[in-house]
Amino acid sequence: MNGLSWIDWTVMLGTLFTIVAYGVWKTRGTKNIEGYLLGGKESNWWTIGLSVMATQASAITFLSTPGQAYMEGMGFVQFYFGLPLAMIVISTVFIPLYYKLKVYTAYEFLESRFDNKTRMLTASLFLLQRGLAAGITIYAPAIILSQILSIELNYTIFFIGGLVIIYTVSGGTKAVSQTHKQQMGVIFLGMFIAAGFLISYLTDTMSFSEGIQVAGVMDKMEVIDWNFDPGSRYNIWSGILGGFFLQLSYFGTDQSQVQRYLSGSSIRESRLGLMFNGLLKIPMQFFILFVGILLFLFYQFVMPPLHFNAENVEMVKRSEYAIQYKALEEKQQTVFDAKKDLIFQYNENPEDQELKSAIQEYHVQEQALMKDSKALILKADPDASTEDDDYIFITFVTNFLPIGLIGLLLAVIFSAAMSSTSAELNALASTTTIDIYKRNIKQDGDEKHYLLRSKLFTFMFGVLAIIFAVMADLFDNLIEAVNILGSLFYGTILGVFLVAFFFKKVKSNAVFIAALISQAIIIVLFTLNKYEYINLAYLWYNLIAPGLVIGFAVLIEQMSKKKIT
Amino acid sequence: MENKLEEKPPFFKEWKGLYTFILLFEVVLIILFIWMSNTYAA
């Protein structure tokens, strides 16, 4: 896209600066550590609920999820099936204990149950995992937005990171929660408007239900997959079982989420905030995926690009493969026209199986052409990233939405990037201040001292995230490595917490050794999977790891008792 | 007593009621998704 209109710039920047200014103004004058790290414990349930949802929903959620539905259908929603039950377990088991012990961080609880080394182990795993992930949370959308807005990648990174640092350093947890409300408001407004436009485009051509029927013919409406295949990424079993343990770990032990509900004015408000998330998360994800289905239908009547990453297309068209790429585009046009005609005929005769098969055949041909286009791009530049799912929604926004709304939708993406980053910085600073600095370095400081240190740590993690995001562009496999690292630690941390809650006889040394052994086993399983000796989808690690920690902890405790006797 | 009342969820006598409602809501959603998958399958 060449240049954004001044109206879109005004809407986008106006929205973002208003949210930041509101966050800073609303939370000015925070004077103590409880006010800064727990938001003064004043949040009501709906602030907590929106804040919890905004923390989980990163920019990639809104860029990637519609693209995922466009390419693979609605199956991803199964990933969230374990979430409501996880919310209930956290509400009944985790929250009362966190409140009873008046903790600032989840890891603080582990010292009262076990010892300082177990607290340090889990806090360090969190700092490592989130510290690296914060950079990716900025980098991943920045690379797409910089291309769409035709501005330098590093400027986009500085812009997102800089705005987040301003209000997160200034107002701490309260600023994060307050801005989350505005950001979620902008996100929902933008997504509803985008869906509204897509539905109105669709209903110009056919009825809504006819459209869904057409999406179904091309395999996009299969929400539930009943096959129990440990290698498949999303099915109902991995969603309910693996998803339950993943969500339990993320919401129950990841400080970026725990801090959101610990800011509640009472246990009741914290619990209701989580119930709000438990009730709305699946419908929300379904809605975002459904926007992808509407996009897919839109592109059945408007010719889509063969490849959605315009930079790659420009590159291949400048290369020696330009003629071959052009030939692919011409083939795509022929397939598209033929398929479009058949879709209209199918709407007249929805029982006609031959028409249905012919549409499916053309759809397969179209997918093969997309695959061929990626192969050509790779021939032209072997280092090019050919994954273009994340560009599908934003390409529609910038090319087909009216002026003004483009700015609003871009504000949606920036807001989502800022909401998850701010929660991460806030949690990293809390863990560093409470679990590392106050516990192990300086225990006799006053309120003002710890408040200043918290602000300093927030700023420091913000700068680190920006540096990491800038560097991410230089190292090809960095993002993948960070994402893998994060998913490998979650299960072990959860295992330690589950032992703490449910296995009262297990002591600190047993759980500490069990956590180290389990983490090593998970890394071995991951390596075997990577080199295809086994086939295990990553959601299952979140079930296996806690099982291993519990099993080893109980066993080691038993063995140590026998030794003593 | 007042504190205990304050700790109750809205619309339900106890938390168990709210939790059951949320799980039932999810079951209804999954049934809806199964219906969609079957009705619009390729």
Coordinates of C-alpha atoms in Angstrom, one line a residue:
Chain A
M1 CA 0.0 0.0 0.0
N2 CA 1.4 3.4 -1.0
G3 CA 0.7 5.9 1.8
L4 CA -2.1 6.3 4.2
S5 CA -4.5 9.3 3.9
W6 CA -4.2 12.1 6.4
I7 CA -7.7 11.1 7.8
D8 CA -6.5 7.6 8.6
W9 CA -3.3 8.9 10.2
T10 CA -5.4 11.3 12.3
V11 CA -7.8 8.6 13.4
M12 CA -5.0 6.1 14.2
L13 CA -2.7 8.5 16.0
G14 CA -5.6 10.3 17.7
T15 CA -6.9 7.0 19.1
L16 CA -3.5 5.8 20.3
F17 CA -2.4 9.1 21.8
T18 CA -5.8 9.6 23.5
I19 CA -5.5 6.1 25.2
V20 CA -1.9 6.8 26.3
A21 CA -2.8 10.3 27.6
Y22 CA -5.8 8.9 29.5
G23 CA -3.7 6.2 31.0
V24 CA -1.1 8.6 32.2
W25 CA -3.6 11.2 33.5
K26 CA -5.9 8.7 35.2
T27 CA -3.1 7.1 37.2
R28 CA -1.0 10.1 38.1
G29 CA 0.4 10.4 41.6
T30 CA 0.8 6.7 42.5
K31 CA 2.8 6.9 45.7
N32 CA 3.3 3.4 47.0
I33 CA 4.3 -0.1 45.8
E34 CA 0.8 -1.6 46.3
G35 CA -0.6 1.2 44.2
Y36 CA 2.0 0.7 41.5
L37 CA 2.1 -3.1 41.3
L38 CA -1.4 -4.1 42.4
G39 CA -3.2 -1.0 41.1
G40 CA -4.1 -0.1 44.7
K41 CA -6.3 -3.2 44.7
E42 CA -9.3 -1.2 43.4
S43 CA -10.2 -2.9 40.2
N44 CA -13.8 -4.1 39.7
W45 CA -14.7 -7.4 37.9
W46 CA -15.3 -6.0 34.5
T47 CA -12.0 -4.1 34.5
I48 CA -10.2 -7.3 35.5
G49 CA -12.1 -9.3 32.9
L50 CA -11.3 -6.9 30.0
S51 CA -7.7 -6.6 31.2
V52 CA -7.2 -10.4 31.3
M53 CA -8.6 -10.7 27.8
A54 CA -6.5 -7.7 26.5
T55 CA -3.4 -9.3 27.9
Q56 CA -3.9 -12.5 26.1
A57 CA -5.0 -10.9 22.8
S58 CA -1.8 -9.7 21.1
A59 CA -1.7 -7.9 17.8
I60 CA -0.9 -11.3 16.1
T61 CA -4.3 -12.6 17.4
F62 CA -6.0 -10.0 15.2
L63 CA -3.6 -10.3 12.3
S64 CA -3.1 -14.0 12.3
T65 CA -6.4 -15.6 13.4
P66 CA -8.6 -14.4 10.5
G67 CA -5.8 -15.5 8.2
Q68 CA -5.8 -18.9 9.9
A69 CA -9.5 -19.4 9.3
Y70 CA -9.2 -18.2 5.7
M71 CA -6.6 -20.9 5.0
E72 CA -7.5 -23.8 7.4
G73 CA -11.1 -23.1 8.6
M74 CA -12.5 -22.7 12.1
G75 CA -10.8 -25.6 13.9
F76 CA -8.5 -23.3 15.9
V77 CA -11.4 -22.4 18.2
Q78 CA -11.0 -25.9 19.8
F79 CA -7.7 -24.6 21.3
Y80 CA -9.8 -22.7 23.9
F81 CA -12.1 -25.5 25.0
G82 CA -10.2 -26.1 28.2
L83 CA -10.3 -22.4 29.2
P84 CA -13.6 -22.2 31.0
L85 CA -12.8 -25.1 33.3
A86 CA -9.3 -23.7 33.9
M87 CA -10.9 -20.4 35.0
I88 CA -13.1 -22.3 37.5
V89 CA -10.1 -24.2 39.0
I90 CA -8.1 -20.9 39.3
S91 CA -11.1 -19.2 40.9
T92 CA -11.6 -22.0 43.5
V93 CA -8.0 -23.0 44.3
F94 CA -5.5 -20.4 43.2
I95 CA -7.2 -17.1 44.0
P96 CA -8.1 -17.8 47.6
L97 CA -4.5 -18.8 48.4
Y98 CA -3.0 -15.8 46.7
Y99 CA -5.4 -13.6 48.6
K100 CA -4.8 -15.3 51.9
L101 CA -1.1 -14.9 51.7
K102 CA -1.4 -11.3 50.3
V103 CA 1.2 -12.0 47.6
Y104 CA 2.3 -9.5 44.9
T105 CA 3.4 -12.3 42.6
A106 CA 2.5 -15.9 42.0
Y107 CA 6.0 -17.0 42.8
E108 CA 6.0 -15.4 46.2
F109 CA 3.4 -18.0 47.2
L110 CA 5.9 -20.8 46.4
E111 CA 8.3 -19.6 49.1
S112 CA 5.7 -19.8 51.8
R113 CA 4.8 -23.4 50.6
F114 CA 8.3 -24.6 49.7
D115 CA 11.4 -22.4 49.9
N116 CA 13.3 -19.6 48.2
K117 CA 15.1 -21.7 45.6
T118 CA 11.8 -23.0 44.2
R119 CA 10.5 -19.5 44.1
M120 CA 13.6 -18.4 42.3
L121 CA 13.5 -21.2 39.8
T122 CA 9.9 -20.4 38.7
A123 CA 10.4 -16.6 38.8
S124 CA 13.6 -17.0 36.7
L125 CA 11.9 -19.3 34.2
F126 CA 9.1 -16.6 33.9
L127 CA 11.6 -13.8 33.5
L128 CA 13.5 -15.6 30.8
Q129 CA 10.4 -16.7 28.9
R130 CA 8.5 -13.4 29.2
G131 CA 11.6 -11.1 28.9
L132 CA 12.3 -12.6 25.5
A133 CA 8.6 -12.8 24.4
A134 CA 8.0 -9.1 25.1
G135 CA 10.4 -8.3 22.3
I136 CA 8.6 -10.6 19.9
T137 CA 5.2 -9.1 21.0
I138 CA 6.4 -5.8 19.6
Y139 CA 8.4 -7.2 16.6
A140 CA 5.8 -9.6 15.1
P141 CA 3.2 -6.9 14.4
A142 CA 5.8 -4.2 13.7
I143 CA 7.1 -6.1 10.7
I144 CA 3.7 -6.2 9.1
L145 CA 2.6 -2.7 10.1
S146 CA 5.8 -1.1 8.8
Q147 CA 5.3 -2.8 5.5
I148 CA 1.6 -1.7 5.3
L149 CA 2.4 1.9 6.4
S150 CA 5.6 2.1 4.3
I151 CA 7.7 3.2 7.2
E152 CA 11.0 1.8 8.6
L153 CA 10.6 -1.3 10.7
N154 CA 12.7 0.2 13.5
Y155 CA 10.5 3.4 13.7
T156 CA 7.4 1.1 14.1
I157 CA 9.2 -0.8 16.9
F158 CA 10.2 2.5 18.7
F159 CA 6.7 3.8 18.3
I160 CA 5.0 0.8 19.9
G161 CA 7.6 0.3 22.5
G162 CA 7.9 4.0 23.3
L163 CA 4.2 4.6 23.8
V164 CA 3.9 1.5 26.1
I165 CA 6.9 2.6 28.2
I166 CA 5.4 6.0 28.7
Y167 CA 2.2 4.9 30.4
T168 CA 3.4 1.6 31.9
V169 CA 6.3 3.3 33.7
S170 CA 4.2 6.2 34.7
G171 CA 1.1 4.5 36.1
G172 CA 2.1 0.8 36.6
T173 CA -0.7 -1.8 37.0
K174 CA -3.5 0.7 37.2
A175 CA -2.4 2.4 33.9
V176 CA -2.2 -1.1 32.3
S177 CA -5.8 -2.0 33.4
Q178 CA -7.3 1.4 32.5
T179 CA -5.8 1.5 29.1
H180 CA -6.8 -2.2 28.5
K181 CA -10.4 -1.1 28.8
Q182 CA -10.1 1.6 26.1
Q183 CA -8.0 -0.7 23.9
M184 CA -10.5 -3.5 24.1
G185 CA -13.3 -1.0 23.3
V186 CA -11.3 0.1 20.1
I187 CA -10.6 -3.5 19.2
F188 CA -14.2 -4.7 19.5
L189 CA -15.5 -1.6 17.7
G190 CA -13.0 -2.1 14.8
M191 CA -13.6 -5.8 14.5
F192 CA -17.4 -5.5 14.5
I193 CA -17.2 -2.8 11.8
A194 CA -14.9 -4.9 9.7
A195 CA -17.3 -7.9 10.1
G196 CA -20.2 -5.6 9.2
F197 CA -18.6 -4.5 6.0
L198 CA -17.7 -8.1 5.0
I199 CA -21.3 -9.2 5.6
S200 CA -22.7 -6.3 3.6
Y201 CA -20.3 -7.1 0.7
L202 CA -21.4 -10.8 0.9
T203 CA -25.1 -10.1 1.0
D204 CA -24.8 -8.0 -2.2
T205 CA -24.0 -11.3 -3.9
M206 CA -25.8 -14.0 -1.9
S207 CA -27.6 -14.5 1.4
F208 CA -25.6 -15.0 4.6
S209 CA -26.7 -18.7 4.9
E210 CA -25.8 -19.4 1.2
G211 CA -22.4 -17.9 1.9
I212 CA -21.8 -20.2 4.9
Q213 CA -22.9 -23.2 2.7
V214 CA -20.3 -22.2 0.1
A215 CA -17.6 -21.9 2.8
G216 CA -18.6 -25.4 4.0
V217 CA -18.2 -26.8 0.5
M218 CA -14.5 -25.7 0.6
D219 CA -14.0 -27.3 4.0
K220 CA -13.9 -24.1 6.1
M221 CA -16.8 -24.8 8.5
E222 CA -15.5 -27.9 10.2
V223 CA -15.2 -26.6 13.7
I224 CA -14.9 -29.9 15.6
D225 CA -12.3 -32.6 14.8
W226 CA -13.1 -35.8 16.7
N227 CA -9.9 -37.7 15.6
F228 CA -7.6 -38.5 18.5
D229 CA -4.3 -37.9 16.8
P230 CA -1.5 -36.8 19.1
G231 CA 0.3 -35.3 16.1
S232 CA -2.6 -33.0 15.0
R233 CA -2.4 -29.5 16.3
Y234 CA -6.1 -28.9 17.0
N235 CA -8.7 -31.4 17.8
I236 CA -11.4 -31.6 20.5
W237 CA -9.2 -33.8 22.8
S238 CA -6.1 -31.7 22.6
G239 CA -8.2 -28.6 23.0
I240 CA -10.0 -29.9 26.2
L241 CA -7.1 -31.7 27.8
G242 CA -4.0 -30.0 26.6
G243 CA -5.8 -26.7 26.4
F244 CA -7.0 -27.0 30.0
F245 CA -3.5 -27.5 31.3
L246 CA -2.0 -24.7 29.1
Q247 CA -4.7 -22.2 30.2
L248 CA -4.4 -23.3 33.8
S249 CA -0.6 -22.6 33.6
Y250 CA -1.0 -19.4 31.7
F251 CA -3.7 -17.8 33.8
G252 CA -2.8 -19.4 37.1
T253 CA 1.0 -19.0 37.2
D254 CA 2.1 -16.5 34.5
Q255 CA 2.6 -13.2 36.4
S256 CA 1.4 -11.2 33.4
Q257 CA -2.1 -12.7 34.0
V258 CA -1.9 -13.2 37.8
Q259 CA -1.2 -9.5 38.3
R260 CA -4.4 -8.6 36.4
Y261 CA -6.7 -10.4 38.9
L262 CA -4.6 -9.6 42.0
S263 CA -5.5 -6.0 41.4
G264 CA -9.1 -6.8 42.3
S265 CA -10.7 -5.0 45.2
S266 CA -11.8 -8.4 46.7
I267 CA -11.8 -12.1 45.9
R268 CA -15.3 -11.7 44.5
E269 CA -14.1 -9.2 41.9
S270 CA -11.1 -11.2 40.9
R271 CA -13.2 -14.4 40.5
L272 CA -15.9 -12.6 38.5
G273 CA -13.2 -11.1 36.3
L274 CA -12.0 -14.6 35.4
M275 CA -15.6 -15.9 35.0
F276 CA -16.1 -13.0 32.5
N277 CA -13.1 -14.3 30.5
G278 CA -14.4 -17.9 30.9
L279 CA -17.7 -17.0 29.5
L280 CA -16.6 -14.7 26.6
K281 CA -13.3 -16.1 25.4
I282 CA -14.7 -18.9 23.2
P283 CA -17.3 -16.7 21.5
M284 CA -14.7 -14.0 21.0
Q285 CA -12.2 -16.3 19.3
F286 CA -15.1 -17.8 17.3
F287 CA -16.0 -14.3 16.1
I288 CA -12.4 -13.4 15.1
L289 CA -12.1 -16.7 13.2
F290 CA -15.4 -16.1 11.6
V291 CA -14.1 -12.8 10.3
G292 CA -11.6 -15.0 8.4
I293 CA -14.5 -17.0 6.9
L294 CA -16.2 -13.8 5.8
L295 CA -12.9 -12.7 4.2
F296 CA -12.7 -16.1 2.4
L297 CA -16.2 -15.6 1.1
F298 CA -15.4 -12.0 0.0
Y299 CA -12.4 -13.3 -2.0
Q300 CA -14.7 -15.8 -3.8
F301 CA -16.1 -12.9 -5.7
V302 CA -13.2 -10.4 -5.7
M303 CA -10.0 -11.8 -7.2
P304 CA -7.5 -12.3 -4.3
P305 CA -3.8 -11.8 -4.7
L306 CA -2.0 -15.0 -5.4
H307 CA 0.3 -14.2 -2.5
F308 CA -0.8 -11.8 0.3
N309 CA 2.7 -10.4 1.2
A310 CA 3.0 -7.6 -1.3
E311 CA 6.7 -7.2 -0.7
N312 CA 7.4 -10.8 -1.7
V313 CA 5.3 -10.3 -4.9
E314 CA 7.1 -7.1 -5.8
M315 CA 10.4 -8.9 -5.3
V316 CA 9.5 -11.9 -7.4
K317 CA 8.2 -9.7 -10.2
R318 CA 11.6 -7.9 -10.3
S319 CA 13.4 -11.2 -10.5
E320 CA 14.2 -13.6 -13.3
Y321 CA 11.0 -15.5 -12.3
A322 CA 8.7 -12.6 -13.2
I323 CA 7.3 -14.3 -16.4
Q324 CA 6.7 -17.6 -14.5
Y325 CA 4.9 -15.7 -11.7
K326 CA 2.8 -13.8 -14.3
A327 CA 1.8 -17.1 -15.8
L328 CA 0.7 -18.4 -12.4
E329 CA -1.4 -15.3 -11.9
E330 CA -3.1 -15.8 -15.3
K331 CA -3.9 -19.4 -14.4
Q332 CA -5.3 -18.2 -11.1
Q333 CA -7.6 -15.8 -13.0
T334 CA -8.9 -18.6 -15.1
V335 CA -9.5 -20.9 -12.1
F336 CA -11.1 -18.0 -10.1
D337 CA -13.5 -17.1 -13.0
A338 CA -14.6 -20.7 -13.5
K339 CA -15.1 -21.3 -9.7
K340 CA -17.1 -18.1 -9.3
D341 CA -19.5 -19.2 -12.1
L342 CA -19.9 -22.6 -10.4
I343 CA -20.6 -21.0 -7.0
F344 CA -23.5 -19.0 -8.5
Q345 CA -24.8 -22.2 -10.2
Y346 CA -24.4 -24.1 -6.9
N347 CA -26.5 -21.5 -5.1
E348 CA -29.3 -22.2 -7.5
N349 CA -28.9 -26.0 -7.1
P350 CA -27.4 -26.7 -3.6
E351 CA -28.2 -30.4 -3.9
D352 CA -26.1 -30.8 -7.1
Q353 CA -23.2 -33.0 -6.0
E354 CA -21.3 -32.6 -9.3
L355 CA -21.3 -28.9 -8.9
K356 CA -20.0 -29.3 -5.4
S357 CA -17.2 -31.6 -6.5
A358 CA -16.2 -29.2 -9.3
I359 CA -16.0 -26.3 -6.9
Q360 CA -13.8 -28.4 -4.6
E361 CA -11.6 -29.3 -7.5
Y362 CA -11.1 -25.7 -8.5
H363 CA -10.4 -24.8 -4.8
V364 CA -7.7 -27.5 -4.7
Q365 CA -6.2 -26.1 -8.0
E366 CA -6.2 -22.6 -6.5
Q367 CA -4.4 -23.8 -3.4
A368 CA -1.8 -25.6 -5.6
L369 CA -1.2 -22.3 -7.4
M370 CA -0.7 -20.5 -4.1
K371 CA 1.8 -23.2 -3.2
D372 CA 3.6 -22.8 -6.6
S373 CA 3.8 -19.0 -6.0
K374 CA 5.5 -19.6 -2.7
A375 CA 8.0 -21.9 -4.4
L376 CA 8.8 -19.3 -7.0
I377 CA 9.3 -16.6 -4.3
L378 CA 11.7 -18.9 -2.6
K379 CA 13.6 -19.5 -5.8
A380 CA 13.9 -15.7 -6.3
D381 CA 15.0 -15.2 -2.7
P382 CA 15.8 -18.4 -0.7
D383 CA 15.7 -16.3 2.6
A384 CA 12.2 -14.9 2.0
S385 CA 9.5 -15.8 4.5
T386 CA 6.6 -17.2 2.4
E387 CA 4.0 -17.5 5.2
D388 CA 1.4 -14.9 4.2
D389 CA -1.5 -15.8 6.5
D390 CA -0.8 -12.8 8.7
Y391 CA -1.2 -10.4 5.7
I392 CA -4.7 -11.6 4.6
F393 CA -6.8 -9.5 7.0
I394 CA -4.7 -6.4 6.9
T395 CA -4.6 -6.5 3.0
F396 CA -8.4 -6.4 3.0
V397 CA -8.5 -3.6 5.5
T398 CA -6.1 -1.3 3.6
N399 CA -7.6 -2.1 0.2
F400 CA -11.3 -2.3 0.7
L401 CA -12.4 -0.4 3.8
P402 CA -13.3 3.3 3.5
I403 CA -10.9 6.1 4.5
G404 CA -11.1 6.7 8.3
L405 CA -12.0 3.1 9.1
I406 CA -8.6 2.0 7.8
G407 CA -7.1 4.2 10.5
L408 CA -9.4 2.7 13.1
L409 CA -8.5 -0.9 12.2
L410 CA -4.8 0.0 12.2
A411 CA -5.4 1.4 15.7
V412 CA -6.9 -2.0 16.6
I413 CA -3.7 -3.7 15.7
F414 CA -1.5 -1.2 17.5
S415 CA -3.8 -1.3 20.5
A416 CA -3.6 -5.1 20.7
A417 CA 0.2 -4.9 20.4
M418 CA 0.4 -2.3 23.2
S419 CA -2.1 -4.1 25.5
S420 CA -0.1 -7.3 25.7
T421 CA 3.3 -5.6 25.8
S422 CA 2.3 -3.3 28.7
A423 CA 1.0 -6.3 30.8
E424 CA 4.3 -8.1 30.1
L425 CA 6.5 -5.2 31.1
N426 CA 4.4 -4.6 34.2
A427 CA 4.7 -8.3 35.3
L428 CA 8.4 -8.5 34.5
A429 CA 9.0 -5.4 36.7
S430 CA 6.9 -6.8 39.5
T431 CA 8.7 -10.2 39.5
T432 CA 12.1 -8.5 39.4
T433 CA 11.2 -6.1 42.2
I434 CA 9.4 -8.5 44.5
D435 CA 11.0 -11.9 43.9
I436 CA 14.5 -10.9 43.0
Y437 CA 15.4 -7.4 44.3
K438 CA 13.3 -7.1 47.5
R439 CA 13.8 -10.8 48.5
N440 CA 17.4 -11.3 47.7
I441 CA 19.2 -8.0 47.3
K442 CA 17.7 -5.2 49.5
Q443 CA 15.1 -6.1 52.1
D444 CA 15.1 -3.0 54.2
G445 CA 14.1 -0.4 51.6
D446 CA 11.1 2.0 52.1
E447 CA 8.0 2.3 49.9
K448 CA 9.6 5.1 47.9
H449 CA 12.7 3.1 47.2
Y450 CA 10.8 0.1 45.9
L451 CA 8.4 2.2 43.9
L452 CA 11.4 3.9 42.1
R453 CA 13.0 0.5 41.5
S454 CA 9.8 -0.9 40.1
K455 CA 9.6 2.1 37.7
L456 CA 13.2 1.6 36.8
F457 CA 12.8 -2.1 36.1
T458 CA 9.7 -1.4 34.0
F459 CA 11.7 1.1 31.9
M460 CA 14.6 -1.3 31.7
F461 CA 12.5 -4.2 30.4
G462 CA 10.8 -1.8 27.9
V463 CA 14.2 -0.8 26.5
L464 CA 15.3 -4.5 26.5
A465 CA 12.1 -5.5 24.6
I466 CA 12.8 -2.7 22.0
I467 CA 16.4 -3.8 21.6
F468 CA 15.4 -7.4 21.3
A469 CA 12.7 -6.5 18.7
V470 CA 15.3 -4.6 16.6
M471 CA 17.7 -7.6 16.8
A472 CA 14.9 -10.1 15.9
D473 CA 15.1 -8.9 12.4
L474 CA 18.8 -9.8 12.2
F475 CA 18.4 -13.4 13.3
D476 CA 16.1 -15.6 11.2
N477 CA 15.2 -18.3 13.7
L478 CA 15.0 -16.1 16.8
I479 CA 11.2 -15.8 16.9
E480 CA 10.7 -19.6 16.5
A481 CA 13.2 -20.2 19.2
V482 CA 11.5 -17.9 21.7
N483 CA 8.1 -19.3 21.0
I484 CA 9.3 -22.8 21.6
L485 CA 11.2 -21.8 24.7
G486 CA 8.0 -20.3 26.2
S487 CA 5.8 -23.3 25.4
L488 CA 8.4 -25.7 26.9
F489 CA 8.4 -24.1 30.4
Y490 CA 4.7 -23.6 31.0
G491 CA 3.9 -27.2 32.0
T492 CA 6.8 -27.5 34.5
I493 CA 5.9 -24.3 36.3
L494 CA 2.3 -25.5 36.5
G495 CA 3.5 -28.8 37.9
V496 CA 5.3 -27.1 40.7
F497 CA 2.1 -25.1 41.6
L498 CA -0.1 -28.2 41.4
V499 CA 2.2 -30.0 43.8
A500 CA 2.1 -27.0 46.1
F501 CA -1.8 -26.9 46.1
F502 CA -2.7 -30.6 46.1
F503 CA 0.3 -32.6 47.5
K504 CA 0.7 -31.3 51.0
K505 CA 3.3 -33.9 52.0
V506 CA 5.8 -33.1 49.3
K507 CA 8.6 -30.9 50.4
S508 CA 10.8 -28.3 48.6
N509 CA 13.8 -30.5 47.6
A510 CA 11.6 -33.2 46.1
V511 CA 9.6 -30.7 43.9
F512 CA 12.7 -28.8 42.9
I513 CA 14.5 -31.9 41.7
A514 CA 11.3 -33.2 40.1
A515 CA 10.9 -29.9 38.2
L516 CA 14.5 -30.1 36.8
I517 CA 14.1 -33.8 35.7
S518 CA 10.7 -33.0 34.1
Q519 CA 12.0 -30.0 32.2
A520 CA 14.9 -32.1 30.9
I521 CA 12.5 -34.8 29.8
I522 CA 10.3 -32.3 28.0
I523 CA 13.3 -30.9 26.2
V524 CA 14.2 -34.5 25.1
L525 CA 10.6 -35.1 23.9
F526 CA 10.7 -31.8 22.0
T527 CA 14.0 -32.8 20.3
L528 CA 12.7 -36.2 19.4
N529 CA 9.6 -34.6 17.9
K530 CA 11.6 -32.0 16.0
Y531 CA 13.7 -34.8 14.3
E532 CA 10.5 -36.8 13.7
Y533 CA 11.3 -39.8 15.9
I534 CA 7.9 -39.1 17.6
N535 CA 4.9 -37.1 16.5
L536 CA 3.5 -35.1 19.4
A537 CA 1.6 -31.7 19.1
Y538 CA 2.9 -29.0 21.5
L539 CA -0.4 -28.7 23.4
W540 CA 0.3 -32.2 24.9
Y541 CA 3.5 -31.0 26.6
N542 CA 1.3 -28.9 28.9
L543 CA -0.3 -32.1 30.1
I544 CA 2.8 -34.3 30.2
A545 CA 5.0 -31.9 32.1
P546 CA 2.7 -31.4 35.2
G547 CA 2.2 -35.1 35.3
L548 CA 5.9 -35.7 35.3
V549 CA 6.6 -33.1 38.0
I550 CA 3.8 -34.5 40.2
G551 CA 4.9 -38.1 39.7
F552 CA 8.6 -37.5 40.3
A553 CA 8.0 -35.2 43.3
V554 CA 5.8 -37.8 45.0
L555 CA 8.4 -40.5 44.2
I556 CA 11.4 -38.6 45.4
E557 CA 9.6 -37.6 48.6
Q558 CA 8.7 -41.2 49.3
M559 CA 12.3 -42.3 48.6
S560 CA 13.8 -39.6 50.9
K561 CA 11.4 -40.7 53.7
K562 CA 12.5 -44.3 53.3
K563 CA 16.1 -43.3 53.5
I564 CA 15.5 -41.4 56.7
T565 CA 13.6 -44.3 58.4
Chain B
M1 CA -22.1 -12.2 57.6
E2 CA -22.1 -9.0 55.5
N3 CA -18.7 -9.9 54.1
K4 CA -19.9 -13.4 53.2
L5 CA -22.9 -11.9 51.4
E6 CA -20.5 -9.6 49.5
E7 CA -18.5 -12.6 48.4
K8 CA -21.4 -14.1 46.6
P9 CA -21.7 -13.9 42.8
P10 CA -24.5 -11.9 41.2
F11 CA -27.6 -13.8 40.1
F12 CA -26.6 -17.0 41.8
K13 CA -26.9 -18.2 45.4
E14 CA -23.4 -19.6 45.4
W15 CA -20.3 -19.8 43.2
K16 CA -21.1 -23.4 42.3
G17 CA -24.2 -22.1 40.5
L18 CA -22.1 -19.6 38.4
Y19 CA -19.5 -22.3 37.6
T20 CA -22.2 -24.7 36.5
F21 CA -23.7 -22.0 34.3
I22 CA -20.4 -21.3 32.6
L23 CA -19.7 -25.0 31.9
L24 CA -23.3 -25.5 30.6
F25 CA -22.8 -22.5 28.3
E26 CA -19.6 -24.1 27.0
V27 CA -21.5 -27.4 26.4
V28 CA -24.2 -25.5 24.4
L29 CA -21.4 -23.8 22.3
I30 CA -19.8 -27.1 21.6
I31 CA -23.1 -28.6 20.6
L32 CA -23.6 -25.6 18.3
F33 CA -20.2 -26.2 16.8
I34 CA -20.9 -29.9 16.2
W35 CA -24.2 -28.9 14.5
M36 CA -22.3 -26.4 12.3
S37 CA -19.7 -29.0 11.4
N38 CA -22.3 -31.6 10.5
T39 CA -24.6 -29.2 8.6
Y40 CA -21.9 -27.4 6.6
A41 CA -19.4 -30.3 6.1
A42 CA -17.9 -30.5 2.7

